Short mmCIF file of C-alpha atoms in Angstrom, two decimals:
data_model
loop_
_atom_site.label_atom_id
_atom_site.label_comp_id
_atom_site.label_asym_id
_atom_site.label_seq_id
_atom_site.Cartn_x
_atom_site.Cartn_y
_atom_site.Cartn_z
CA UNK A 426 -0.88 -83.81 97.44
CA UNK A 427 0.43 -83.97 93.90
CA UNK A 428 -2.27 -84.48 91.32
CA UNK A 429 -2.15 -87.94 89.50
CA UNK A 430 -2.67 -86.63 85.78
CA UNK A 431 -3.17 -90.47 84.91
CA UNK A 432 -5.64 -91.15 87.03
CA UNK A 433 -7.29 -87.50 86.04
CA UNK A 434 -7.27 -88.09 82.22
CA UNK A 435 -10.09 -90.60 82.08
CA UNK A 436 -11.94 -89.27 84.65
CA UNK A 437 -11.92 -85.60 82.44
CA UNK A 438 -13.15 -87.94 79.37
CA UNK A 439 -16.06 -88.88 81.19
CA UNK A 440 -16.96 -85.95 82.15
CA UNK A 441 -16.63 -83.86 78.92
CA UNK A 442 -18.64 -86.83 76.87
CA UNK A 443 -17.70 -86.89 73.49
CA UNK A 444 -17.83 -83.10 72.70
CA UNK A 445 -14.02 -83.13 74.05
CA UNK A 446 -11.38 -85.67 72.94
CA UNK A 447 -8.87 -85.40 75.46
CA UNK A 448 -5.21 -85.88 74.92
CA UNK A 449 -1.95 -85.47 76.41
CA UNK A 450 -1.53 -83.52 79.88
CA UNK A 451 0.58 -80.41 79.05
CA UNK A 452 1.38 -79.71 82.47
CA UNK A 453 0.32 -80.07 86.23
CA UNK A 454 0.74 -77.23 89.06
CA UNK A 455 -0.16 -77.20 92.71
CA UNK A 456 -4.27 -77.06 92.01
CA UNK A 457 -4.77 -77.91 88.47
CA UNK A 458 -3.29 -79.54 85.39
CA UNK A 459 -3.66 -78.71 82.06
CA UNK A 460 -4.77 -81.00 79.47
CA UNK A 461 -4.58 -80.97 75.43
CA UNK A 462 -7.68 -81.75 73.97
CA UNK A 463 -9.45 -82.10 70.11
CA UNK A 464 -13.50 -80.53 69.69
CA UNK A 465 -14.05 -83.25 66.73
CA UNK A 466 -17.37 -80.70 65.87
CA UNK A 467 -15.17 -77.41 65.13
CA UNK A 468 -12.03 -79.39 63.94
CA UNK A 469 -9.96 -77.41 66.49
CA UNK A 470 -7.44 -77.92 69.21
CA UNK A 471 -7.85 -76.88 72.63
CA UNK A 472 -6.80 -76.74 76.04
CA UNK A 473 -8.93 -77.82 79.36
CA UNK A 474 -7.69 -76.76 82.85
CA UNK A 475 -8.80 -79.04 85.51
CA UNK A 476 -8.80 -78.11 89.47
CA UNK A 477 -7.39 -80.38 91.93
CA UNK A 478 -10.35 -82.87 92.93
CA UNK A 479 -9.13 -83.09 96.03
CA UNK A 480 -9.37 -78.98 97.04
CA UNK A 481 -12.81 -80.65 97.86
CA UNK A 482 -14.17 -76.42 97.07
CA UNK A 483 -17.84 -76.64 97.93
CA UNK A 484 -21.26 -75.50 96.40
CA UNK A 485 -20.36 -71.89 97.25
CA UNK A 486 -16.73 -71.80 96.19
CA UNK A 487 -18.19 -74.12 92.65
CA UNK A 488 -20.90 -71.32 91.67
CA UNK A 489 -18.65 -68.64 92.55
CA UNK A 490 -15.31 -70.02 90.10
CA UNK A 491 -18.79 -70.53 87.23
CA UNK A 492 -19.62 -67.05 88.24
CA UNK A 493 -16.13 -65.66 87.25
CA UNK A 494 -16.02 -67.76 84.57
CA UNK A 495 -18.82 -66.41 83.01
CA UNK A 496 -17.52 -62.69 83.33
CA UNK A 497 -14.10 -63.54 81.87
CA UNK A 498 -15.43 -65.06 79.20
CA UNK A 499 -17.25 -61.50 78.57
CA UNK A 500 -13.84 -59.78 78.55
CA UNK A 501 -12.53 -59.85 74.95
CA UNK A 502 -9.16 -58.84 74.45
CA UNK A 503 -6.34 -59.67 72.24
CA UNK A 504 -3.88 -60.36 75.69
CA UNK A 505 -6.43 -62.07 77.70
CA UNK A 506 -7.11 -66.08 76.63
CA UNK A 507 -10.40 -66.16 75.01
CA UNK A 508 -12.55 -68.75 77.51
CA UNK A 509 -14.69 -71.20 75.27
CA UNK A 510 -16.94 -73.05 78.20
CA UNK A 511 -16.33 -73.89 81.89
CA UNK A 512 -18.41 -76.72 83.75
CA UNK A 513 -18.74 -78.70 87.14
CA UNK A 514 -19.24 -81.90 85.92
CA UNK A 515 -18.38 -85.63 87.55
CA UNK A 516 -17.11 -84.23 90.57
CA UNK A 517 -14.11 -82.05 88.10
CA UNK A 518 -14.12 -78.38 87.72
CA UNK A 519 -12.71 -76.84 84.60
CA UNK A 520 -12.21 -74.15 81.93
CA UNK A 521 -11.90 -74.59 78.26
CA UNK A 522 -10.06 -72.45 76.43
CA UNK A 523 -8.16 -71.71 73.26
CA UNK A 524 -4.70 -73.76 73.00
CA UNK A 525 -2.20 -71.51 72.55
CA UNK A 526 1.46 -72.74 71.01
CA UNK A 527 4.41 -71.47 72.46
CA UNK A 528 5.71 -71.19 75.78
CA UNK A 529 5.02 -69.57 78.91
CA UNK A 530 7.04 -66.35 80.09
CA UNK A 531 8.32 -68.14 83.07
CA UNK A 532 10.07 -70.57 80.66
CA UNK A 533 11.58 -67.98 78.37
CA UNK A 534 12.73 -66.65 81.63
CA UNK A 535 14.36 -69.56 82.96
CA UNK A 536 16.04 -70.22 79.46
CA UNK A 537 16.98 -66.88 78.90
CA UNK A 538 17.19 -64.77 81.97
CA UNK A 539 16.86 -61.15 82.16
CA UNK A 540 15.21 -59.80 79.17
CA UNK A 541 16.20 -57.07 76.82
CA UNK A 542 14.20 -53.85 78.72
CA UNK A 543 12.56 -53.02 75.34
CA UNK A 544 11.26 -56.69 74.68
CA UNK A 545 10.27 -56.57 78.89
CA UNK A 546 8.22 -52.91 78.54
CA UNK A 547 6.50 -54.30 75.22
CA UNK A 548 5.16 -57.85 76.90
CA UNK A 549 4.31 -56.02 80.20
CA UNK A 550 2.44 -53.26 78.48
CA UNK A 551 0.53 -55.92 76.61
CA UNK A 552 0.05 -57.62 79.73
CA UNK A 553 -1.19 -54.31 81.31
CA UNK A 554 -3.80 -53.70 78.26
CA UNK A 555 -5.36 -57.01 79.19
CA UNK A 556 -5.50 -56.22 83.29
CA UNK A 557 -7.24 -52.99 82.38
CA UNK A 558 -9.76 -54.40 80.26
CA UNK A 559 -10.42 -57.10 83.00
CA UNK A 560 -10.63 -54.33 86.04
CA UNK A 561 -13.08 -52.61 84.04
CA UNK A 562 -15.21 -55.55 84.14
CA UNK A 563 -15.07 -55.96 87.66
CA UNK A 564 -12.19 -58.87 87.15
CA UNK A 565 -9.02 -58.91 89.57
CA UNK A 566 -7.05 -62.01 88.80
CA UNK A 567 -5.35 -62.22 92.38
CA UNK A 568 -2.36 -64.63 90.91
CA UNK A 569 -0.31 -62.88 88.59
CA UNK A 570 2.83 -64.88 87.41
CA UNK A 571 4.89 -65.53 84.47
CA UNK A 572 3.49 -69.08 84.24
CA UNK A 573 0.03 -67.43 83.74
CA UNK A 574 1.47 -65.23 80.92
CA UNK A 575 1.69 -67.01 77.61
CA UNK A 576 3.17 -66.53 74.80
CA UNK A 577 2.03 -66.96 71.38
CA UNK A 578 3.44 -67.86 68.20
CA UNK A 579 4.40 -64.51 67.41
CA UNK A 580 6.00 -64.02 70.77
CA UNK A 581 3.00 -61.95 71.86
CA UNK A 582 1.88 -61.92 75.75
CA UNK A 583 -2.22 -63.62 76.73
CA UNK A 584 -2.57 -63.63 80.48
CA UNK A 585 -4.66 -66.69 81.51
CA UNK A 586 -5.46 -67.86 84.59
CA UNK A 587 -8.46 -65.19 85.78
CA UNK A 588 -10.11 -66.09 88.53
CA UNK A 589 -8.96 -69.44 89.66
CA UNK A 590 -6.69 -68.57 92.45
CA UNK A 591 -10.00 -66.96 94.54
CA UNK A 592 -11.44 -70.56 94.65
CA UNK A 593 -8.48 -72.77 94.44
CA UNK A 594 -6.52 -71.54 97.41
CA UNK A 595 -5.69 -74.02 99.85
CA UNK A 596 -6.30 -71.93 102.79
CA UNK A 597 -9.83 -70.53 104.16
CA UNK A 598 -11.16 -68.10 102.14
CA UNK A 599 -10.13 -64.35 101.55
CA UNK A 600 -13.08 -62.55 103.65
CA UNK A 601 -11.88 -65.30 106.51
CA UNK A 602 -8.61 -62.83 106.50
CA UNK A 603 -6.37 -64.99 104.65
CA UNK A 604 -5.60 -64.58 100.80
CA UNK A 605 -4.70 -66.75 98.00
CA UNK A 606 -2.15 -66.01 95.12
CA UNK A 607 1.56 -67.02 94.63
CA UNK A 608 3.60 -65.95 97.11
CA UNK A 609 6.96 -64.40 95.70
CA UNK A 610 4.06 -62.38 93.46
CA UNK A 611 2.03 -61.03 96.18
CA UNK A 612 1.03 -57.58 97.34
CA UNK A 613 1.15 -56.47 101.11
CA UNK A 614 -2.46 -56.26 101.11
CA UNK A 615 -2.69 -59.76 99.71
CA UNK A 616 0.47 -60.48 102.69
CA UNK A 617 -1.79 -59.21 105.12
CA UNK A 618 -4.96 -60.97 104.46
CA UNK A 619 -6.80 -57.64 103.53
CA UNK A 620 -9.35 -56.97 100.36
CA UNK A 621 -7.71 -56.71 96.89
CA UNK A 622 -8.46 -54.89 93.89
CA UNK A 623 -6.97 -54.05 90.42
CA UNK A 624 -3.81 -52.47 91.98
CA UNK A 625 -2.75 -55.82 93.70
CA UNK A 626 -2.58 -56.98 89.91
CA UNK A 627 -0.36 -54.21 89.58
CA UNK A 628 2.04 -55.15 92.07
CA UNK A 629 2.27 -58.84 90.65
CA UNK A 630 3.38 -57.39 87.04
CA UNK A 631 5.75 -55.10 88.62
CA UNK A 632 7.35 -58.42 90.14
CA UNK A 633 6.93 -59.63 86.60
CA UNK A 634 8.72 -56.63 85.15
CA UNK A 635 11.20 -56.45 87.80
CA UNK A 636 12.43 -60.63 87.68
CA UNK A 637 11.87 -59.36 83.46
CA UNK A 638 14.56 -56.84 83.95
CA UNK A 639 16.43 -58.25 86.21
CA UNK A 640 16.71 -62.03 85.96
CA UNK A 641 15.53 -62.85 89.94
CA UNK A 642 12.41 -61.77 92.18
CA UNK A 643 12.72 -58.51 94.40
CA UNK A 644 12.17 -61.01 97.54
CA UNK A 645 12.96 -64.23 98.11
CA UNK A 646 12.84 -65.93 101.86
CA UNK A 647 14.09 -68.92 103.52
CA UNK A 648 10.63 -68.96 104.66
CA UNK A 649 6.90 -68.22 103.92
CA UNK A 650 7.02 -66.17 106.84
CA UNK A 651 10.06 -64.04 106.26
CA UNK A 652 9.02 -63.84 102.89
CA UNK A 653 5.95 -62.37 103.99
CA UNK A 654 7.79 -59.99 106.24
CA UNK A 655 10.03 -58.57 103.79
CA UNK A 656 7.01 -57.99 100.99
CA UNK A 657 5.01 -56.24 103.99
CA UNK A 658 7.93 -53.80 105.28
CA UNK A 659 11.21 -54.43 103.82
CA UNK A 660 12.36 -51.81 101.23
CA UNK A 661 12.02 -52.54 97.85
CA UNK A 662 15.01 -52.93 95.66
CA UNK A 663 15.79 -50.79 93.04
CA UNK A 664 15.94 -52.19 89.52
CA UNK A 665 18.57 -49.26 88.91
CA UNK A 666 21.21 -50.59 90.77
CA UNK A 667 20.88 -53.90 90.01
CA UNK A 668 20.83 -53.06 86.10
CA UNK A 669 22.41 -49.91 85.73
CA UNK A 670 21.77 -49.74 82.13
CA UNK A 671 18.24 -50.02 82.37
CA UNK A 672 16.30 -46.91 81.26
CA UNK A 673 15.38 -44.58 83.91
CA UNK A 674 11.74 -44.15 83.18
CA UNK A 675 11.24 -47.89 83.17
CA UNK A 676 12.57 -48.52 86.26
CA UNK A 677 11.42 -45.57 88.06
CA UNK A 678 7.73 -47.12 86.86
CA UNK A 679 8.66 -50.25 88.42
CA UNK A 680 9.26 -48.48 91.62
CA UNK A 681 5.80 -47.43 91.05
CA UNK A 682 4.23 -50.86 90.69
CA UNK A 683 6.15 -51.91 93.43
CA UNK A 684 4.70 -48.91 96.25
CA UNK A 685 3.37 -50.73 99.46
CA UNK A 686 0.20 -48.69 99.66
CA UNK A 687 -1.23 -49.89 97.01
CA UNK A 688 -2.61 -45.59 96.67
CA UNK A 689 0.47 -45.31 95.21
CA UNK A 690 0.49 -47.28 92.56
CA UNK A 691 -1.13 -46.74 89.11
CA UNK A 692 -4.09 -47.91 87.67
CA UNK A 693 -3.89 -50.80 85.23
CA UNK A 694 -5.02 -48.37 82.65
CA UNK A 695 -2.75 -45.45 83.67
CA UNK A 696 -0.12 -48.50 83.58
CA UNK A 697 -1.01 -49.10 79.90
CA UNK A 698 -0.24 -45.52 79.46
CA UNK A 699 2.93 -44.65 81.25
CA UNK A 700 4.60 -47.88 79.67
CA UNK A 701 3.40 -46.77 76.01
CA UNK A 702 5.03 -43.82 76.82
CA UNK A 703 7.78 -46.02 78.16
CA UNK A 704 8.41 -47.95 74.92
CA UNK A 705 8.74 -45.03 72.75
CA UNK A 706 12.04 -45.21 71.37
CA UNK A 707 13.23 -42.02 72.40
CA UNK A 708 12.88 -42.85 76.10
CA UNK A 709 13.99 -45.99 76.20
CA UNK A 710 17.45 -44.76 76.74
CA UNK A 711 19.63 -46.17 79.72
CA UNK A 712 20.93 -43.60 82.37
CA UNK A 713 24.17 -42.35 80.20
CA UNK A 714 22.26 -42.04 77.14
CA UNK A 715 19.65 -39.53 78.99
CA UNK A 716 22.08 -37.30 80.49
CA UNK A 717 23.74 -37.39 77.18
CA UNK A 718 20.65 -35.88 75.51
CA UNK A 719 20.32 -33.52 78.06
CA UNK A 720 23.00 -31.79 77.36
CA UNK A 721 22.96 -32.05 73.97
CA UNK A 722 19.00 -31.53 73.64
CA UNK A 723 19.02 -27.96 72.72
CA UNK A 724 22.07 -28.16 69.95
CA UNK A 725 20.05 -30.87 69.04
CA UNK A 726 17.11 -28.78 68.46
CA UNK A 727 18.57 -26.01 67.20
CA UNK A 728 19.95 -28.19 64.23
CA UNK A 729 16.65 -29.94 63.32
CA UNK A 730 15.52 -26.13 63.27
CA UNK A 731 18.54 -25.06 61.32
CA UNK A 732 17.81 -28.03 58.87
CA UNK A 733 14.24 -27.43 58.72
CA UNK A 734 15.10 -23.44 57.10
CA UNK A 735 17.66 -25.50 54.39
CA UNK A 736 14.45 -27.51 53.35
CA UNK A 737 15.22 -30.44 55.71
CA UNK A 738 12.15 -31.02 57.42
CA UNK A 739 10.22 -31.42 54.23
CA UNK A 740 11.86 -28.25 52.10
CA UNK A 741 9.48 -26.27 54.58
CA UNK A 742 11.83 -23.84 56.45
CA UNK A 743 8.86 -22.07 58.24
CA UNK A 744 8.09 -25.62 59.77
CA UNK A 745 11.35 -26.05 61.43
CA UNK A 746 11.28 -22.35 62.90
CA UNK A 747 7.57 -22.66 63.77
CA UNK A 748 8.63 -26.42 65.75
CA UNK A 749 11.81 -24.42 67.45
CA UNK A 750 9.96 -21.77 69.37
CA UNK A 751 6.77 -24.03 69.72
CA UNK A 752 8.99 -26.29 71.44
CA UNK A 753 10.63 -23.65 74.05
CA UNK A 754 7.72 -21.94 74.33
CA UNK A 755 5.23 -24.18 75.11
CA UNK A 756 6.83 -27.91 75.83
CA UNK A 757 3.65 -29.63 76.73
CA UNK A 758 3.72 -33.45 77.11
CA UNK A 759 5.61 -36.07 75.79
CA UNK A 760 3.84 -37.42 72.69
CA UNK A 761 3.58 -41.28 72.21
CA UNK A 762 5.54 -42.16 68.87
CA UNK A 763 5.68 -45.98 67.51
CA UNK A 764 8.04 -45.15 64.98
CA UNK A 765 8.65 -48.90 64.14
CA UNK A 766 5.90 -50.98 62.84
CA UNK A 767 7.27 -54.02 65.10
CA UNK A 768 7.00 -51.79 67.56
CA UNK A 769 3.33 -51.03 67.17
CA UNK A 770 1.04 -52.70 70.23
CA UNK A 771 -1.00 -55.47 68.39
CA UNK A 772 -4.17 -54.73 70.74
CA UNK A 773 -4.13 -50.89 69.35
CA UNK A 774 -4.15 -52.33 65.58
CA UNK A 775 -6.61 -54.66 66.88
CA UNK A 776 -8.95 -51.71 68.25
CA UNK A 777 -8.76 -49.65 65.31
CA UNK A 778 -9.15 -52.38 63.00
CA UNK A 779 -12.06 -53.52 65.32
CA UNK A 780 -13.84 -50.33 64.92
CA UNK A 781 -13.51 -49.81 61.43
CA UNK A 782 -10.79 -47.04 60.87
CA UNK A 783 -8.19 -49.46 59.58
CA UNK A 784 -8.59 -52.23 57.49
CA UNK A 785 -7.86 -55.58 57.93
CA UNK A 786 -4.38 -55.86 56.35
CA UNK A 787 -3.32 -52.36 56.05
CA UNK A 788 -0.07 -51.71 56.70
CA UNK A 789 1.09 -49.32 59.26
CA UNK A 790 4.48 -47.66 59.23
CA UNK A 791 3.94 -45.39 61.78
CA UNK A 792 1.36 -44.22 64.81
CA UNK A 793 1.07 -41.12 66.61
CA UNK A 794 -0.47 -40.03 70.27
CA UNK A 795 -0.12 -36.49 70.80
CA UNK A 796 1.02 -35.73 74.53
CA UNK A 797 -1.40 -35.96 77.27
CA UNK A 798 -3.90 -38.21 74.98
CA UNK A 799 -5.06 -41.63 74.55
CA UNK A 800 -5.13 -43.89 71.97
CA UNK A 801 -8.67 -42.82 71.17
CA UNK A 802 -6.68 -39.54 69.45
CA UNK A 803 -3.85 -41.07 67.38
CA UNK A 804 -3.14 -40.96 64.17
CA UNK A 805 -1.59 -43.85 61.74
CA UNK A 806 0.53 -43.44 58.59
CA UNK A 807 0.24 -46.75 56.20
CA UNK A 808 1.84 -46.32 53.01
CA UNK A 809 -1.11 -44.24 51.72
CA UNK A 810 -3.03 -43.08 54.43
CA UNK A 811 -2.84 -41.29 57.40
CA UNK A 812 -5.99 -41.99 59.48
CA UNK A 813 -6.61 -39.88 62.92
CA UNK A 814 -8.74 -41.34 65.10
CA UNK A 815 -11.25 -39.18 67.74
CA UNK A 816 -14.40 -39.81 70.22
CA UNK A 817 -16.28 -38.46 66.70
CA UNK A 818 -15.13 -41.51 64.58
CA UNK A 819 -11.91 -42.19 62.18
CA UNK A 820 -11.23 -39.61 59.19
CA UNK A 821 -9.10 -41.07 56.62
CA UNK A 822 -6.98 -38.83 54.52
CA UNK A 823 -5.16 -39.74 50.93
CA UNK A 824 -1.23 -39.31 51.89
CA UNK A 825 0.21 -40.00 48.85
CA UNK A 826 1.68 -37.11 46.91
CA UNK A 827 0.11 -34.98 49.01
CA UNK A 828 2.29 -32.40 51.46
CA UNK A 829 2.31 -32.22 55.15
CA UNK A 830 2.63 -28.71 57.18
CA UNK A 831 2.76 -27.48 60.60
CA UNK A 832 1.76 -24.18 61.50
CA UNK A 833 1.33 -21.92 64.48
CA UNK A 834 -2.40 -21.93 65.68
CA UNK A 835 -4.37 -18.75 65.70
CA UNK A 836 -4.89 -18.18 69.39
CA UNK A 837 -5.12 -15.21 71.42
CA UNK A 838 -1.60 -12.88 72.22
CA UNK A 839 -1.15 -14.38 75.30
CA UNK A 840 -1.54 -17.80 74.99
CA UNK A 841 1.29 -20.59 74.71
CA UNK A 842 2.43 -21.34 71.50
CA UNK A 843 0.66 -24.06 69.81
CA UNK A 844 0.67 -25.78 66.31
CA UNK A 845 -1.70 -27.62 64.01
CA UNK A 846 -1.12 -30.46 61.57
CA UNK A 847 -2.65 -30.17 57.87
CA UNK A 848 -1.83 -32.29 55.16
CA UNK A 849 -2.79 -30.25 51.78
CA UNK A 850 -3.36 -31.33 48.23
CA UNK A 851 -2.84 -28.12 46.10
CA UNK A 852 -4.33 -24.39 46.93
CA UNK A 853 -7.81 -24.93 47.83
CA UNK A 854 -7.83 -28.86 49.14
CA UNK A 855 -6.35 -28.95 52.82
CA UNK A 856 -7.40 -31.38 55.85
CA UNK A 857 -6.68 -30.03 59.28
CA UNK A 858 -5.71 -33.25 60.96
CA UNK A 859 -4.66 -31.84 64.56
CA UNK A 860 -5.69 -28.41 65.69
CA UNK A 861 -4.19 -28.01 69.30
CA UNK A 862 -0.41 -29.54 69.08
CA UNK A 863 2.08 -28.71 71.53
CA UNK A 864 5.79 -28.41 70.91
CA UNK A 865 7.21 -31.14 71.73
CA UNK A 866 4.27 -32.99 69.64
CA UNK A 867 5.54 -30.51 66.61
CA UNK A 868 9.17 -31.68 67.26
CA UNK A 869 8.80 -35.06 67.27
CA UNK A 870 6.71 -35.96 64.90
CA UNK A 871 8.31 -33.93 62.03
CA UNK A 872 11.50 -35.86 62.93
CA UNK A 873 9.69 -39.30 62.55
CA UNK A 874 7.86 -38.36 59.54
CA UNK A 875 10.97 -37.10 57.68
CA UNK A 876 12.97 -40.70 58.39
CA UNK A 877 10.02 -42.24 57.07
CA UNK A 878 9.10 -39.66 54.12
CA UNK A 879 10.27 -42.18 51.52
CA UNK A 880 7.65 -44.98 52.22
CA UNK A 881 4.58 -42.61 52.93
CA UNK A 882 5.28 -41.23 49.67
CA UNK A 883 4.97 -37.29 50.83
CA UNK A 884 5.81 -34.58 48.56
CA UNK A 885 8.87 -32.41 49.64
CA UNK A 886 7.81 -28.23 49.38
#
């Protein structure tokens, strides 16, 4: 039964009083529409999602969708739509929440098709961010989609949506042994009728990723039934030979996402991870580009070492010699480098900003995670700062004019090379800002910090 959104308007009206002036309907789906709206008190636009009046949900199914309500609106996050109130009232159920102007990522899709694989990684790793702070809560959302993505003004992804497909499923409920969700976007768990948890999210954004990628949906059917067959047992496709050029490590995650026990899959927090590591510039490279630096890696290497002795790497010729046998003598793990302020995830400005270490405006040219760390260790370069976070609080360190220098740590004969970062002011003034830096950390960041010595104004030796 398709909703009348005529009918629905003044029946909303009545029900929100006068604290709500409602407006145009924005859209209508299979269970709810969506409705513009005006709070006259706060002078601000908003949007109110309305269920279906005919689902006909029950007491239980009401105090449960309040229930949820009421723990999403606990979950703050930059990617997840902030909820402002949510009510049974006049025989209506429905969420208020902020109005958002844009467009959903299903319409950029249709418009557009597949997206770039850089622009796809950044919106699902925002989108990942914003399932991991929800899991954490207790929140699955069961009904991942790219119409429950949205996009802000600044292109940014805000998943919305939480909670609403547990109580607005036509069928019986999902301890009856049937689920609820979207089909095309469902798990084999969800398939099967069995219990879901935060890694049935992650199957729906690998779908995400993979029509992002790709242009189309890993399974389509002729029916709900063979549909359901192939997402329970047929093999997955493989994003790499439908889009050759996309890079390896993205669509190797996507097989990931996509595993049919759902033990296989990451976390949505370990997602967060692997596709920051994902995004980083130097492995985002399609298949030809990776085998190319393979075999050019260690020429490669050997240059940036070469350079570093002919005062390259910041006129310091022990760091590039100290950086070349840290880095074949103790690799370590890839370090996370957002060498590319547009580049940067909003939510980690966000966080540090939110905790104090950055302030409100300051601009950041460049962030570093050292391999096999979180964001709760990284350091960011503004224009005359470098400030590196820890689990002891932010230290903020005066960049400008000052000179940055790597050198081996002082650890025992037989231990693995390792480095430390100290940026020094003179003789006797020196601020140790990493102690325990592996090679390829060395490497990497000395190459990003000489393309960008110019704007972080540090002194050559």
């Amino acid at each position: 039964m398709t909703i009348d959104a005529a009918t629905l308007a003044p029946r909303l009206q009545a029900a929100v009083g006068d604290t709500l002036q409602v407006g145009e309907v924005l859209g209508v789906g299979g269970s709810a529409a969506v409705f513009r709206a005006r709070d006259p008190f706060l002078e601000r636009e908003v949007a109110i999602k309305v269920l279906d009046p005919s689902l006909a949900l029950g007491s239980e199914l009401e105090e449960q969708f309040l229930q949820e309500a009421r723990i999403v609106a606990g979950v703050e996050h930059p990617h997840i739509v902030p909820l402002y109130d949510a009510a049974v009232r006049g025989g209506l159920l429905y969420l208020v929440m902020r109005m958002l102007p844009g467009q959903s990522l299903a319409d950029r899709i249709r418009s557009e098709g597949a997206l770039a694989p850089t622009e796809a990684a950044r919106l699902a790793h925002e989108v990942a961010m914003a399932l991991a702070a929800a899991h954490e809560r207790g929140v699955v959302h069961r009904d991942i989609k790219p119409e429950n993505i949205l996009l802000d003004a600044s292109g940014h992804a805000t998943v919305t949506d939480f909670g609403i497909s547990r109580v607005t499923g036509r069928t019986p409920r999902e301890d009856a042994g049937v689920t609820s969700g979207t089909p095309s976007h469902m798990s084999p768990e969800q398939a099967l009728g069995e219990d879901v948890d935060g890694r049935s999210d992650v199957y729906a954004l690998g779908v995400v990723l993979f029509e992002m990628l790709t242009g189309r949906l890993p399974f389509e059917g002729r029916s709900l039934t063979e549909l359901m067959a192939k997402i329970i047992s047929a093999p997955t496709p493989q994003v790499a030979k439908l889009k050759p050029e996309t890079p390896s490590a993205l669509a190797a995650l996507v097989t990931r996402m996509l595993a049919k026990e759902r033990e296989q899959r990451p976390t949505a927090a370990e997602l967060a991870s692997l596709l920051a590591e994902a995004r980083a510039p130097e492995v985002m490279l399609t298949p030809r580009q990776a085998a190319w630096k393979k075999r050019k890696r260690r020429l490669v290497i050997a240059g940036v070492a070469l350079g570093s002795a002919a005062v390259v790497l910041y006129g310091v010729y022990r760091v590039g010699v100290v950086a070349f046998r840290l880095f074949f003598s103790s690799p370590g793990q890839e370090p996370t480098i957002f060498a590319d302020s547009a580049m940067i995830p909003p939510a980690l400005l966000a966080e540090a900003r939110a905790e104090g270490a950055l302030q409100p405006d300051e601009p950041v040219k460049l962030v570093f995670i050292p391999g096999g760390r979180t964001a709760s260790d990284a350091a960011f370069f503004t224009d005359s700062f470098v400030v590196r976070r820890s689990p002891n609080g932010a230290r903020r360190v005066l960049l400008k004019g000052a000179e940055l220098g790597v050198n081996r740590a002082k650890l025992p004969s037989d231990t693995a090379l390792r480095g430390y970062l100290i940026v020094s002011r003179g003789k006797t003034q020196a601020d140790t800002l990493y102690d325990d830096l592996g090679g390829l950390d060395v490497t990497r960041l000395l190459m990003s910090l000489y393309a960008h010595r110019n704007e972080l104004g540090v002194k050559d030796k």
